[in-house]
Amino acid sequence: MKISVSRKPGLPTRLTLFTKEEADKKGGRVAGFSGEAGEVTVHYDKGTADVYCGLGGKEECTPAAVRAAAAKGIRRALELKRGKVSFILPAAAKAFNAGIEGVLLGAYGFTRYKSERPEGLSALECVGPGISLSQVRAVETVCSAVAYARDLVNENASVVTPVRLAQEARSLARHGGLRLTVLDEKDMAAKGLRLIAAVGRASPTPPRLIVMEYTGDRFSKEKTAVVGKGITFDSGGQNLKPTGHIEAMRSDMAGAAAVMGAMKAVAALKPKINVIGCVAAAHNAIGSGAYFPGDIYPSFAGKTVEICSTDAEGRLVLADAVAYCVQRFKPARIIDLATLTGGILFTLGEFVAGLFSNDDRLSDALFSSGENCGERLWRFPLYKEYRDSLKSDFADLRNLSSFKKGYAGSITGAAFIQEFAGDVPWAHLDIAGTAWNEGEPRGEVPKYATGFGVRLLVDFLKKP
Ligand code: BES
Ligand code: ZN
Ligand code: ZN
């Protein structure tokens, strides 16, 4: 895509955002357009199309409203097969980035399997004073990392296998100067990563533990670890998922995709920080070689785990990955992202991800990044009673709480992972609701894979 900045629009399609107040002032010129949030009108003048998008009243005009309006506008332009767009930057300089993000995120489409490729955004000119090409390029770097994460999640589960995720990481490492370690099933057996191995054991494509290291500050030992759940397909295993619950389970690696997207962005933006990106990749398959409910396995950390459900596999792979990162890298903080529980959809819906943490400072910083970038989080408690419900009669822990089915399921899932973080400040983001959109596009959020977590992690990691 061609990106440019200028003072005057020069491309055949112009995208402009108006508040209600601004639309009133222009009343005569933009007939029938009132600037309501969500409103989009197209006007033609010879060869030029003007796409007007409403932002709502002045006081509702937040960066989130700008992002959503710009995304809706660009989708309309592309529907009209107009892929060369001048984007008139909204008046508030604070909203520049949100506007450009809206355009770039809204222009995303997963087109690989369409015989006729729909029109994509081929040229974007950002029009207005006070914007530099490097500012636009930085936003574009992050948005293309989001698109990368979305593609990984949307792509077939038979294509995006654990082995393929390791190949992707290799290519990210090569292009971005990251150090890469991939543990295969033999390495896992040797190192005692028995929980990941158990989850992945029935699949023709074996599990992988992938570690990407970004060193932006050689003089500091401080590192942040981000760990993603990378279940490339979650059949449920022996506790097989029924029809209605299994169809979208290629999205169960959305946490891994967010980590890989964030590492891609970080490697390109080169902030002065150190980051460990870790992906726990396995296919939770059903087959005669699969792990059984009732089995007890030792974990990397040494604690033994009774498998009460083979469908609660995310916490197993994360337990090993989190414990491995803690032991191997001694990070200052560790954040995991996982499509961990269907329950989080019942509490927060598709708009907000669950936040669980043993550290108020880390939790507050993540929360404020979420508010800042529009990938919102809400925190849940982790009281001792939740942890106590994970005690097993025959092992150290059970992978399902002993509460009634469904009671506090997202919290007890988080509490299980917490057991493996030790005293390292840790946060868990349950993105099962936000990573996948079953409905129609909402603002910058497309249908299906959303790429949730990439912008949040980049915002958080870049903070001083
Ligand atoms: N991958 C699922 C969670 C999920 C559900 C993600 C819906 C996206 C949409 C996870 O592995 C799972 O199966 N969780 C179980 C946990 C239960 C067995 C404790 C669940 O949510 O029902
Ligand atoms: Zn599952
Ligand atoms: Zn799962």
GROMACS .gro file of C-alpha atoms and ligand atoms in nm:
model
  488
    1MET     CA    1   0.000   0.000   0.000
    2LYS     CA    2   0.121   0.352  -0.083
    3ILE     CA    3   0.119   0.587   0.213
    4SER     CA    4   0.168   0.962   0.197
    5VAL     CA    5   0.092   1.281   0.386
    6SER     CA    6  -0.012   1.612   0.234
    7ARG     CA    7  -0.184   1.944   0.296
    8LYS     CA    8  -0.443   1.900   0.021
    9PRO     CA    9  -0.642   1.592  -0.082
   10GLY     CA   10  -0.534   1.451  -0.418
   11LEU     CA   11  -0.687   1.104  -0.446
   12PRO     CA   12  -1.024   1.019  -0.607
   13THR     CA   13  -1.196   0.928  -0.280
   14ARG     CA   14  -1.203   1.155   0.024
   15LEU     CA   15  -1.292   1.037   0.370
   16THR     CA   16  -1.399   1.303   0.618
   17LEU     CA   17  -1.528   1.274   0.976
   18PHE     CA   18  -1.771   1.527   1.119
   19THR     CA   19  -1.918   1.585   1.461
   20LYS     CA   20  -2.285   1.685   1.473
   21GLU     CA   21  -2.182   2.046   1.536
   22GLU     CA   22  -1.949   2.048   1.237
   23ALA     CA   23  -2.213   1.886   1.016
   24ASP     CA   24  -2.463   2.156   1.119
   25LYS     CA   25  -2.222   2.426   1.010
   26LYS     CA   26  -2.174   2.260   0.673
   27GLY     CA   27  -2.549   2.187   0.656
   28GLY     CA   28  -2.614   2.333   0.311
   29ARG     CA   29  -2.328   2.152   0.147
   30VAL     CA   30  -2.376   1.800   0.284
   31ALA     CA   31  -2.744   1.742   0.227
   32GLY     CA   32  -2.914   1.493   0.454
   33PHE     CA   33  -2.604   1.437   0.668
   34SER     CA   34  -2.631   1.519   1.037
   35GLY     CA   35  -2.309   1.376   1.182
   36GLU     CA   36  -2.478   1.113   1.403
   37ALA     CA   37  -2.241   0.845   1.531
   38GLY     CA   38  -2.238   0.558   1.280
   39GLU     CA   39  -2.382   0.765   0.994
   40VAL     CA   40  -2.208   0.736   0.654
   41THR     CA   41  -2.307   0.933   0.340
   42VAL     CA   42  -2.142   0.937  -0.001
   43HIS     CA   43  -2.145   1.238  -0.234
   44TYR     CA   44  -2.012   1.240  -0.586
   45ASP     CA   45  -1.863   1.536  -0.764
   46LYS     CA   46  -1.739   1.446  -1.112
   47GLY     CA   47  -1.480   1.171  -1.055
   48THR     CA   48  -1.442   1.236  -0.682
   49ALA     CA   49  -1.638   1.062  -0.411
   50ASP     CA   50  -1.672   1.220  -0.068
   51VAL     CA   51  -1.741   0.976   0.212
   52TYR     CA   52  -1.875   1.160   0.517
   53CYS     CA   53  -1.877   0.978   0.850
   54GLY     CA   54  -2.060   1.094   1.161
   55LEU     CA   55  -1.888   1.115   1.501
   56GLY     CA   56  -2.189   1.215   1.712
   57GLY     CA   57  -2.193   1.518   1.944
   58LYS     CA   58  -1.870   1.705   2.023
   59GLU     CA   59  -1.852   1.565   2.374
   60GLU     CA   60  -1.895   1.201   2.260
   61CYS     CA   61  -1.612   1.245   2.011
   62THR     CA   62  -1.351   1.027   2.183
   63PRO     CA   63  -1.059   0.854   2.007
   64ALA     CA   64  -1.275   0.539   2.015
   65ALA     CA   65  -1.554   0.718   1.824
   66VAL     CA   66  -1.302   0.848   1.571
   67ARG     CA   67  -1.152   0.500   1.522
   68ALA     CA   68  -1.496   0.346   1.472
   69ALA     CA   69  -1.621   0.614   1.231
   70ALA     CA   70  -1.307   0.601   1.017
   71ALA     CA   71  -1.332   0.221   0.998
   72LYS     CA   72  -1.694   0.235   0.892
   73GLY     CA   73  -1.614   0.498   0.630
   74ILE     CA   74  -1.327   0.306   0.475
   75ARG     CA   75  -1.541  -0.007   0.455
   76ARG     CA   76  -1.800   0.189   0.260
   77ALA     CA   77  -1.532   0.326   0.026
   78LEU     CA   78  -1.400  -0.025  -0.041
   79GLU     CA   79  -1.751  -0.159  -0.100
   80LEU     CA   80  -1.774   0.105  -0.371
   81LYS     CA   81  -1.443  -0.028  -0.508
   82ARG     CA   82  -1.261   0.292  -0.424
   83GLY     CA   83  -0.921   0.186  -0.294
   84LYS     CA   84  -0.726   0.514  -0.328
   85VAL     CA   85  -0.829   0.730  -0.038
   86SER     CA   86  -0.741   1.074   0.097
   87PHE     CA   87  -0.821   1.073   0.467
   88ILE     CA   88  -0.893   1.421   0.600
   89LEU     CA   89  -0.752   1.410   0.953
   90PRO     CA   90  -1.002   1.502   1.222
   91ALA     CA   91  -0.950   1.845   1.376
   92ALA     CA   92  -0.829   1.719   1.715
   93ALA     CA   93  -0.460   1.629   1.684
   94LYS     CA   94  -0.506   1.384   1.970
   95ALA     CA   95  -0.733   1.180   1.745
   96PHE     CA   96  -0.494   1.158   1.447
   97ASN     CA   97  -0.362   0.817   1.540
   98ALA     CA   98  -0.708   0.682   1.625
   99GLY     CA   99  -0.837   0.801   1.286
  100ILE     CA  100  -0.553   0.642   1.090
  101GLU     CA  101  -0.591   0.323   1.293
  102GLY     CA  102  -0.961   0.318   1.212
  103VAL     CA  103  -0.887   0.344   0.839
  104LEU     CA  104  -0.614   0.079   0.839
  105LEU     CA  105  -0.793  -0.166   1.072
  106GLY     CA  106  -1.127  -0.113   0.897
  107ALA     CA  107  -0.972  -0.185   0.555
  108TYR     CA  108  -0.877  -0.538   0.664
  109GLY     CA  109  -1.030  -0.832   0.484
  110PHE     CA  110  -0.948  -1.203   0.488
  111THR     CA  111  -0.958  -1.255   0.112
  112ARG     CA  112  -0.738  -1.559   0.054
  113TYR     CA  113  -1.021  -1.795  -0.023
  114LYS     CA  114  -1.232  -1.563  -0.243
  115SER     CA  115  -1.208  -1.648  -0.613
  116GLU     CA  116  -1.266  -1.282  -0.687
  117ARG     CA  117  -1.054  -1.065  -0.461
  118PRO     CA  118  -1.251  -0.765  -0.332
  119GLU     CA  119  -1.102  -0.416  -0.363
  120GLY     CA  120  -0.839  -0.343  -0.097
  121LEU     CA  121  -0.688  -0.016   0.019
  122SER     CA  122  -0.407   0.052  -0.229
  123ALA     CA  123  -0.319   0.414  -0.147
  124LEU     CA  124  -0.374   0.621   0.165
  125GLU     CA  125  -0.300   0.991   0.181
  126CYS     CA  126  -0.334   1.152   0.525
  127VAL     CA  127  -0.432   1.513   0.483
  128GLY     CA  128  -0.381   1.784   0.741
  129PRO     CA  129  -0.126   2.004   0.908
  130GLY     CA  130   0.094   1.871   1.186
  131ILE     CA  131   0.128   1.511   1.072
  132SER     CA  132   0.452   1.347   0.964
  133LEU     CA  133   0.501   1.049   0.741
  134SER     CA  134   0.692   0.871   1.017
  135GLN     CA  135   0.394   0.909   1.254
  136VAL     CA  136   0.165   0.750   0.996
  137ARG     CA  137   0.416   0.475   0.929
  138ALA     CA  138   0.440   0.390   1.300
  139VAL     CA  139   0.061   0.350   1.315
  140GLU     CA  140   0.075   0.141   1.000
  141THR     CA  141   0.339  -0.088   1.152
  142VAL     CA  142   0.108  -0.169   1.443
  143CYS     CA  143  -0.201  -0.208   1.222
  144SER     CA  144  -0.024  -0.447   0.989
  145ALA     CA  145   0.081  -0.650   1.294
  146VAL     CA  146  -0.289  -0.663   1.389
  147ALA     CA  147  -0.371  -0.781   1.035
  148TYR     CA  148  -0.100  -1.047   1.068
  149ALA     CA  149  -0.257  -1.174   1.392
  150ARG     CA  150  -0.604  -1.173   1.233
  151ASP     CA  151  -0.476  -1.372   0.934
  152LEU     CA  152  -0.318  -1.634   1.160
  153VAL     CA  153  -0.648  -1.682   1.343
  154ASN     CA  154  -0.873  -1.675   1.036
  155GLU     CA  155  -0.659  -1.923   0.841
  156ASN     CA  156  -0.753  -2.293   0.841
  157ALA     CA  157  -0.656  -2.496   1.147
  158SER     CA  158  -0.506  -2.751   0.910
  159VAL     CA  159  -0.269  -2.481   0.782
  160VAL     CA  160  -0.187  -2.300   1.107
  161THR     CA  161  -0.052  -2.596   1.305
  162PRO     CA  162   0.195  -2.575   1.595
  163VAL     CA  163   0.475  -2.651   1.349
  164ARG     CA  164   0.358  -2.369   1.122
  165LEU     CA  165   0.348  -2.128   1.417
  166ALA     CA  166   0.712  -2.216   1.482
  167GLN     CA  167   0.792  -2.145   1.115
  168GLU     CA  168   0.614  -1.811   1.139
  169ALA     CA  169   0.817  -1.727   1.448
  170ARG     CA  170   1.133  -1.819   1.257
  171SER     CA  171   1.044  -1.575   0.984
  172LEU     CA  172   0.956  -1.301   1.238
  173ALA     CA  173   1.288  -1.364   1.409
  174ARG     CA  174   1.483  -1.350   1.084
  175HIS     CA  175   1.324  -1.026   0.965
  176GLY     CA  176   1.304  -0.855   1.302
  177GLY     CA  177   1.635  -0.956   1.457
  178LEU     CA  178   1.477  -1.162   1.736
  179ARG     CA  179   1.647  -1.452   1.904
  180LEU     CA  180   1.444  -1.768   1.859
  181THR     CA  181   1.422  -2.094   2.051
  182VAL     CA  182   1.179  -2.367   1.951
  183LEU     CA  183   1.135  -2.669   2.175
  184ASP     CA  184   0.998  -2.973   1.991
  185GLU     CA  185   0.837  -3.276   2.152
  186LYS     CA  186   1.175  -3.436   2.230
  187ASP     CA  187   1.305  -3.119   2.396
  188MET     CA  188   0.981  -3.094   2.592
  189ALA     CA  189   1.016  -3.449   2.718
  190ALA     CA  190   1.377  -3.382   2.819
  191LYS     CA  191   1.289  -3.058   2.999
  192GLY     CA  192   0.978  -3.196   3.170
  193LEU     CA  193   0.718  -2.984   2.992
  194ARG     CA  194   0.479  -3.273   3.034
  195LEU     CA  195   0.153  -3.075   3.036
  196ILE     CA  196   0.204  -2.921   2.691
  197ALA     CA  197   0.319  -3.258   2.565
  198ALA     CA  198   0.006  -3.425   2.706
  199VAL     CA  199  -0.230  -3.179   2.537
  200GLY     CA  200  -0.055  -3.216   2.202
  201ARG     CA  201   0.010  -3.588   2.205
  202ALA     CA  202  -0.277  -3.710   1.984
  203SER     CA  203  -0.214  -3.476   1.695
  204PRO     CA  204  -0.030  -3.559   1.372
  205THR     CA  205   0.131  -3.214   1.411
  206PRO     CA  206   0.323  -3.220   1.739
  207PRO     CA  207   0.332  -2.941   1.999
  208ARG     CA  208   0.595  -2.666   2.012
  209LEU     CA  209   0.710  -2.420   2.274
  210ILE     CA  210   0.824  -2.110   2.090
  211VAL     CA  211   1.031  -1.834   2.251
  212MET     CA  212   1.119  -1.507   2.074
  213GLU     CA  213   1.354  -1.265   2.250
  214TYR     CA  214   1.367  -0.895   2.169
  215THR     CA  215   1.653  -0.700   2.326
  216GLY     CA  216   1.605  -0.325   2.282
  217ASP     CA  217   1.803  -0.229   2.591
  218ARG     CA  218   2.129  -0.419   2.628
  219PHE     CA  219   2.218  -0.233   2.947
  220SER     CA  220   1.911  -0.347   3.136
  221LYS     CA  221   1.833  -0.691   3.271
  222GLU     CA  222   1.463  -0.606   3.304
  223LYS     CA  223   1.241  -0.815   3.079
  224THR     CA  224   0.868  -0.844   3.027
  225ALA     CA  225   0.740  -1.187   2.923
  226VAL     CA  226   0.421  -1.222   2.717
  227VAL     CA  227   0.282  -1.571   2.674
  228GLY     CA  228   0.007  -1.678   2.434
  229LYS     CA  229  -0.224  -1.978   2.436
  230GLY     CA  230  -0.166  -2.141   2.099
  231ILE     CA  231  -0.419  -2.423   2.071
  232THR     CA  232  -0.436  -2.441   1.693
  233PHE     CA  233  -0.760  -2.638   1.715
  234ASP     CA  234  -0.950  -2.722   2.033
  235SER     CA  235  -1.165  -3.028   1.972
  236GLY     CA  236  -1.199  -3.070   2.348
  237GLY     CA  237  -1.009  -3.400   2.327
  238GLN     CA  238  -1.182  -3.697   2.492
  239ASN     CA  239  -1.423  -3.443   2.644
  240LEU     CA  240  -1.519  -3.372   2.285
  241LYS     CA  241  -1.691  -3.041   2.215
  242PRO     CA  242  -2.043  -3.074   2.072
  243THR     CA  243  -2.174  -2.918   1.752
  244GLY     CA  244  -2.237  -2.552   1.815
  245HIS     CA  245  -1.923  -2.516   2.025
  246ILE     CA  246  -1.652  -2.659   1.805
  247GLU     CA  247  -1.689  -2.469   1.476
  248ALA     CA  248  -1.473  -2.166   1.556
  249MET     CA  249  -1.209  -2.351   1.755
  250ARG     CA  250  -0.930  -2.263   1.514
  251SER     CA  251  -0.948  -1.931   1.701
  252ASP     CA  252  -0.811  -2.097   2.015
  253MET     CA  253  -0.462  -1.973   1.922
  254ALA     CA  254  -0.568  -1.607   1.927
  255GLY     CA  255  -0.353  -1.543   2.236
  256ALA     CA  256  -0.052  -1.679   2.048
  257ALA     CA  257  -0.142  -1.467   1.745
  258ALA     CA  258  -0.158  -1.155   1.965
  259VAL     CA  259   0.187  -1.233   2.107
  260MET     CA  260   0.332  -1.291   1.760
  261GLY     CA  261   0.169  -0.974   1.626
  262ALA     CA  262   0.304  -0.773   1.920
  263MET     CA  263   0.656  -0.916   1.869
  264LYS     CA  264   0.637  -0.826   1.500
  265ALA     CA  265   0.541  -0.467   1.586
  266VAL     CA  266   0.800  -0.438   1.863
  267ALA     CA  267   1.075  -0.571   1.636
  268ALA     CA  268   0.988  -0.303   1.379
  269LEU     CA  269   0.935  -0.011   1.619
  270LYS     CA  270   1.247  -0.095   1.823
  271PRO     CA  271   1.155   0.055   2.161
  272LYS     CA  272   1.424   0.059   2.433
  273ILE     CA  273   1.290  -0.238   2.629
  274ASN     CA  274   1.342  -0.615   2.652
  275VAL     CA  275   1.058  -0.853   2.572
  276ILE     CA  276   1.022  -1.229   2.574
  277GLY     CA  277   0.740  -1.352   2.348
  278CYS     CA  278   0.640  -1.709   2.422
  279VAL     CA  279   0.384  -1.927   2.245
  280ALA     CA  280   0.256  -2.256   2.385
  281ALA     CA  281   0.141  -2.429   2.068
  282ALA     CA  282  -0.051  -2.758   2.055
  283HIS     CA  283  -0.345  -2.912   1.875
  284ASN     CA  284  -0.592  -3.052   2.129
  285ALA     CA  285  -0.694  -3.348   1.916
  286ILE     CA  286  -0.920  -3.644   1.981
  287GLY     CA  287  -0.779  -3.985   1.902
  288SER     CA  288  -0.670  -4.306   2.065
  289GLY     CA  289  -0.336  -4.148   2.157
  290ALA     CA  290  -0.500  -3.858   2.336
  291TYR     CA  291  -0.456  -3.789   2.708
  292PHE     CA  292  -0.740  -3.913   2.925
  293PRO     CA  293  -0.965  -3.756   3.183
  294GLY     CA  294  -0.845  -3.895   3.516
  295ASP     CA  295  -0.479  -3.904   3.414
  296ILE     CA  296  -0.230  -3.733   3.642
  297TYR     CA  297   0.071  -3.554   3.490
  298PRO     CA  298   0.366  -3.378   3.645
  299SER     CA  299   0.415  -3.019   3.531
  300PHE     CA  300   0.738  -2.836   3.448
  301ALA     CA  301   0.713  -2.660   3.786
  302GLY     CA  302   0.695  -2.997   3.965
  303LYS     CA  303   0.332  -2.979   4.081
  304THR     CA  304   0.122  -3.271   3.962
  305VAL     CA  305  -0.210  -3.212   3.788
  306GLU     CA  306  -0.519  -3.431   3.774
  307ILE     CA  307  -0.690  -3.394   3.438
  308CYS     CA  308  -1.059  -3.356   3.516
  309SER     CA  309  -1.143  -3.234   3.168
  310THR     CA  310  -0.931  -3.259   2.854
  311ASP     CA  311  -1.121  -2.951   2.734
  312ALA     CA  312  -0.961  -2.736   3.006
  313GLU     CA  313  -0.635  -2.764   2.810
  314GLY     CA  314  -0.545  -2.396   2.782
  315ARG     CA  315  -0.450  -2.366   3.148
  316LEU     CA  316  -0.231  -2.677   3.112
  317VAL     CA  317  -0.020  -2.547   2.826
  318LEU     CA  318   0.000  -2.204   2.993
  319ALA     CA  319   0.099  -2.353   3.328
  320ASP     CA  320   0.407  -2.508   3.166
  321ALA     CA  321   0.486  -2.208   2.948
  322VAL     CA  322   0.451  -1.956   3.232
  323ALA     CA  323   0.661  -2.169   3.471
  324TYR     CA  324   0.924  -2.217   3.199
  325CYS     CA  325   0.949  -1.842   3.128
  326VAL     CA  326   0.968  -1.764   3.501
  327GLN     CA  327   1.247  -2.014   3.559
  328ARG     CA  328   1.444  -1.953   3.240
  329PHE     CA  329   1.420  -1.572   3.207
  330LYS     CA  330   1.334  -1.438   3.554
  331PRO     CA  331   1.111  -1.170   3.398
  332ALA     CA  332   1.011  -0.857   3.594
  333ARG     CA  333   0.651  -0.929   3.496
  334ILE     CA  334   0.464  -1.188   3.295
  335ILE     CA  335   0.138  -1.147   3.103
  336ASP     CA  336  -0.052  -1.431   2.942
  337LEU     CA  337  -0.325  -1.397   2.681
  338ALA     CA  338  -0.566  -1.681   2.625
  339THR     CA  339  -0.903  -1.772   2.482
  340LEU     CA  340  -0.938  -1.957   2.811
  341THR     CA  341  -1.307  -1.983   2.897
  342GLY     CA  342  -1.644  -1.959   2.727
  343GLY     CA  343  -1.763  -1.822   3.063
  344ILE     CA  344  -1.597  -1.485   3.002
  345LEU     CA  345  -1.852  -1.429   2.723
  346PHE     CA  346  -2.132  -1.466   2.975
  347THR     CA  347  -1.986  -1.204   3.208
  348LEU     CA  348  -1.833  -0.945   2.974
  349GLY     CA  349  -1.968  -1.019   2.625
  350GLU     CA  350  -1.758  -0.961   2.315
  351PHE     CA  351  -1.645  -0.606   2.399
  352VAL     CA  352  -1.423  -0.645   2.703
  353ALA     CA  353  -1.158  -0.899   2.804
  354GLY     CA  354  -1.116  -1.041   3.154
  355LEU     CA  355  -0.816  -0.920   3.356
  356PHE     CA  356  -0.679  -1.127   3.644
  357SER     CA  357  -0.365  -1.038   3.832
  358ASN     CA  358  -0.163  -1.087   4.148
  359ASP     CA  359  -0.023  -0.733   4.122
  360ASP     CA  360  -0.215  -0.405   4.142
  361ARG     CA  361   0.044  -0.197   3.960
  362LEU     CA  362   0.065  -0.432   3.663
  363SER     CA  363  -0.312  -0.465   3.657
  364ASP     CA  364  -0.364  -0.086   3.664
  365ALA     CA  365  -0.109  -0.031   3.387
  366LEU     CA  366  -0.278  -0.291   3.165
  367PHE     CA  367  -0.620  -0.147   3.241
  368SER     CA  368  -0.511   0.201   3.140
  369SER     CA  369  -0.351   0.073   2.818
  370GLY     CA  370  -0.685  -0.088   2.739
  371GLU     CA  371  -0.873   0.238   2.793
  372ASN     CA  372  -0.614   0.418   2.587
  373CYS     CA  373  -0.620   0.196   2.280
  374GLY     CA  374  -0.983   0.079   2.290
  375GLU     CA  375  -0.905  -0.286   2.373
  376ARG     CA  376  -1.076  -0.273   2.708
  377LEU     CA  377  -1.020  -0.490   3.015
  378TRP     CA  378  -1.209  -0.545   3.340
  379ARG     CA  379  -1.051  -0.697   3.648
  380PHE     CA  380  -1.182  -0.993   3.849
  381PRO     CA  381  -1.079  -1.103   4.200
  382LEU     CA  382  -0.852  -1.397   4.278
  383TYR     CA  383  -0.946  -1.478   4.638
  384LYS     CA  384  -0.803  -1.776   4.819
  385GLU     CA  385  -1.132  -1.967   4.797
  386TYR     CA  386  -1.089  -1.989   4.422
  387ARG     CA  387  -0.741  -2.135   4.456
  388ASP     CA  388  -0.861  -2.376   4.725
  389SER     CA  389  -1.121  -2.513   4.484
  390LEU     CA  390  -0.837  -2.650   4.270
  391LYS     CA  391  -0.709  -2.894   4.533
  392SER     CA  392  -0.707  -3.255   4.419
  393ASP     CA  393  -0.737  -3.573   4.625
  394PHE     CA  394  -0.465  -3.761   4.436
  395ALA     CA  395  -0.255  -3.487   4.276
  396ASP     CA  396  -0.143  -3.139   4.382
  397LEU     CA  397  -0.396  -2.964   4.161
  398ARG     CA  398  -0.698  -3.041   3.945
  399ASN     CA  399  -0.752  -2.863   3.614
  400LEU     CA  400  -1.120  -2.799   3.695
  401SER     CA  401  -1.245  -2.643   4.016
  402SER     CA  402  -1.460  -2.850   4.250
  403PHE     CA  403  -1.731  -2.582   4.236
  404LYS     CA  404  -2.060  -2.658   4.066
  405LYS     CA  405  -2.027  -2.669   3.688
  406GLY     CA  406  -1.976  -2.322   3.546
  407TYR     CA  407  -1.942  -2.144   3.882
  408ALA     CA  408  -1.670  -1.876   3.856
  409GLY     CA  409  -1.520  -2.071   3.567
  410SER     CA  410  -1.310  -1.786   3.427
  411ILE     CA  411  -1.168  -1.702   3.771
  412THR     CA  412  -1.080  -2.059   3.864
  413GLY     CA  413  -0.914  -2.099   3.523
  414ALA     CA  414  -0.703  -1.792   3.599
  415ALA     CA  415  -0.633  -1.915   3.953
  416PHE     CA  416  -0.491  -2.235   3.806
  417ILE     CA  417  -0.238  -2.042   3.595
  418GLN     CA  418  -0.154  -1.820   3.893
  419GLU     CA  419  -0.018  -2.127   4.073
  420PHE     CA  420   0.261  -2.140   3.815
  421ALA     CA  421   0.369  -1.774   3.818
  422GLY     CA  422   0.525  -1.793   4.167
  423ASP     CA  423   0.581  -1.443   4.309
  424VAL     CA  424   0.646  -1.280   3.973
  425PRO     CA  425   0.396  -1.001   3.902
  426TRP     CA  426   0.159  -1.174   3.664
  427ALA     CA  427  -0.155  -1.090   3.471
  428HIS     CA  428  -0.385  -1.313   3.270
  429LEU     CA  429  -0.613  -1.178   2.997
  430ASP     CA  430  -0.907  -1.399   2.905
  431ILE     CA  431  -0.975  -1.298   2.545
  432ALA     CA  432  -1.223  -1.575   2.456
  433GLY     CA  433  -1.494  -1.311   2.408
  434THR     CA  434  -1.295  -1.039   2.235
  435ALA     CA  435  -1.072  -1.239   1.998
  436TRP     CA  436  -1.356  -1.350   1.773
  437ASN     CA  437  -1.658  -1.161   1.643
  438GLU     CA  438  -1.947  -1.380   1.534
  439GLY     CA  439  -2.157  -1.077   1.441
  440GLU     CA  440  -2.121  -0.809   1.177
  441PRO     CA  441  -1.823  -0.570   1.185
  442ARG     CA  442  -1.835  -0.314   1.470
  443GLY     CA  443  -1.620  -0.009   1.407
  444GLU     CA  444  -1.262  -0.124   1.362
  445VAL     CA  445  -1.352  -0.480   1.472
  446PRO     CA  446  -1.410  -0.705   1.170
  447LYS     CA  447  -1.615  -1.021   1.156
  448TYR     CA  448  -1.431  -1.331   1.288
  449ALA     CA  449  -1.069  -1.280   1.399
  450THR     CA  450  -1.027  -0.939   1.565
  451GLY     CA  451  -0.654  -0.934   1.643
  452PHE     CA  452  -0.741  -0.833   2.000
  453GLY     CA  453  -0.437  -0.785   2.221
  454VAL     CA  454  -0.177  -0.668   1.969
  455ARG     CA  455  -0.246  -0.297   2.014
  456LEU     CA  456  -0.296  -0.343   2.387
  457LEU     CA  457   0.042  -0.516   2.429
  458VAL     CA  458   0.223  -0.262   2.212
  459ASP     CA  459   0.070   0.025   2.411
  460PHE     CA  460   0.161  -0.141   2.741
  461LEU     CA  461   0.515  -0.240   2.641
  462LYS     CA  462   0.600   0.105   2.506
  463LYS     CA  463   0.511   0.272   2.837
  464PRO     CA  464   0.811   0.409   3.025
  465BES     N1  465  -1.104  -2.290   2.412
  465BES     C1  466  -1.200  -2.307   2.511
  465BES     C2  467  -1.264  -2.177   2.556
  465BES     C3  468  -1.346  -2.103   2.453
  465BES     C4  469  -1.483  -2.117   2.450
  465BES     C5  470  -1.287  -2.014   2.369
  465BES     C6  471  -1.558  -2.047   2.359
  465BES     C7  472  -1.362  -1.943   2.277
  465BES     C8  473  -1.497  -1.959   2.272
  465BES     C9  474  -1.138  -2.371   2.636
  465BES     O1  475  -1.031  -2.457   2.615
  465BES    C10  476  -1.246  -2.453   2.698
  465BES     O2  477  -1.287  -2.548   2.641
  465BES     N2  478  -1.290  -2.410   2.815
  465BES    C11  479  -1.392  -2.474   2.886
  465BES    C12  480  -1.342  -2.487   3.028
  465BES    C13  481  -1.416  -2.585   3.108
  465BES    C14  482  -1.391  -2.726   3.060
  465BES    C15  483  -1.367  -2.568   3.250
  465BES    C16  484  -1.517  -2.389   2.878
  465BES     O3  485  -1.507  -2.267   2.863
  465BES     O4  486  -1.626  -2.443   2.880
  466ZN      ZN  487  -1.090  -2.655   2.564
  467ZN      ZN  488  -0.918  -2.410   2.444
   0.00000   0.00000   0.00000
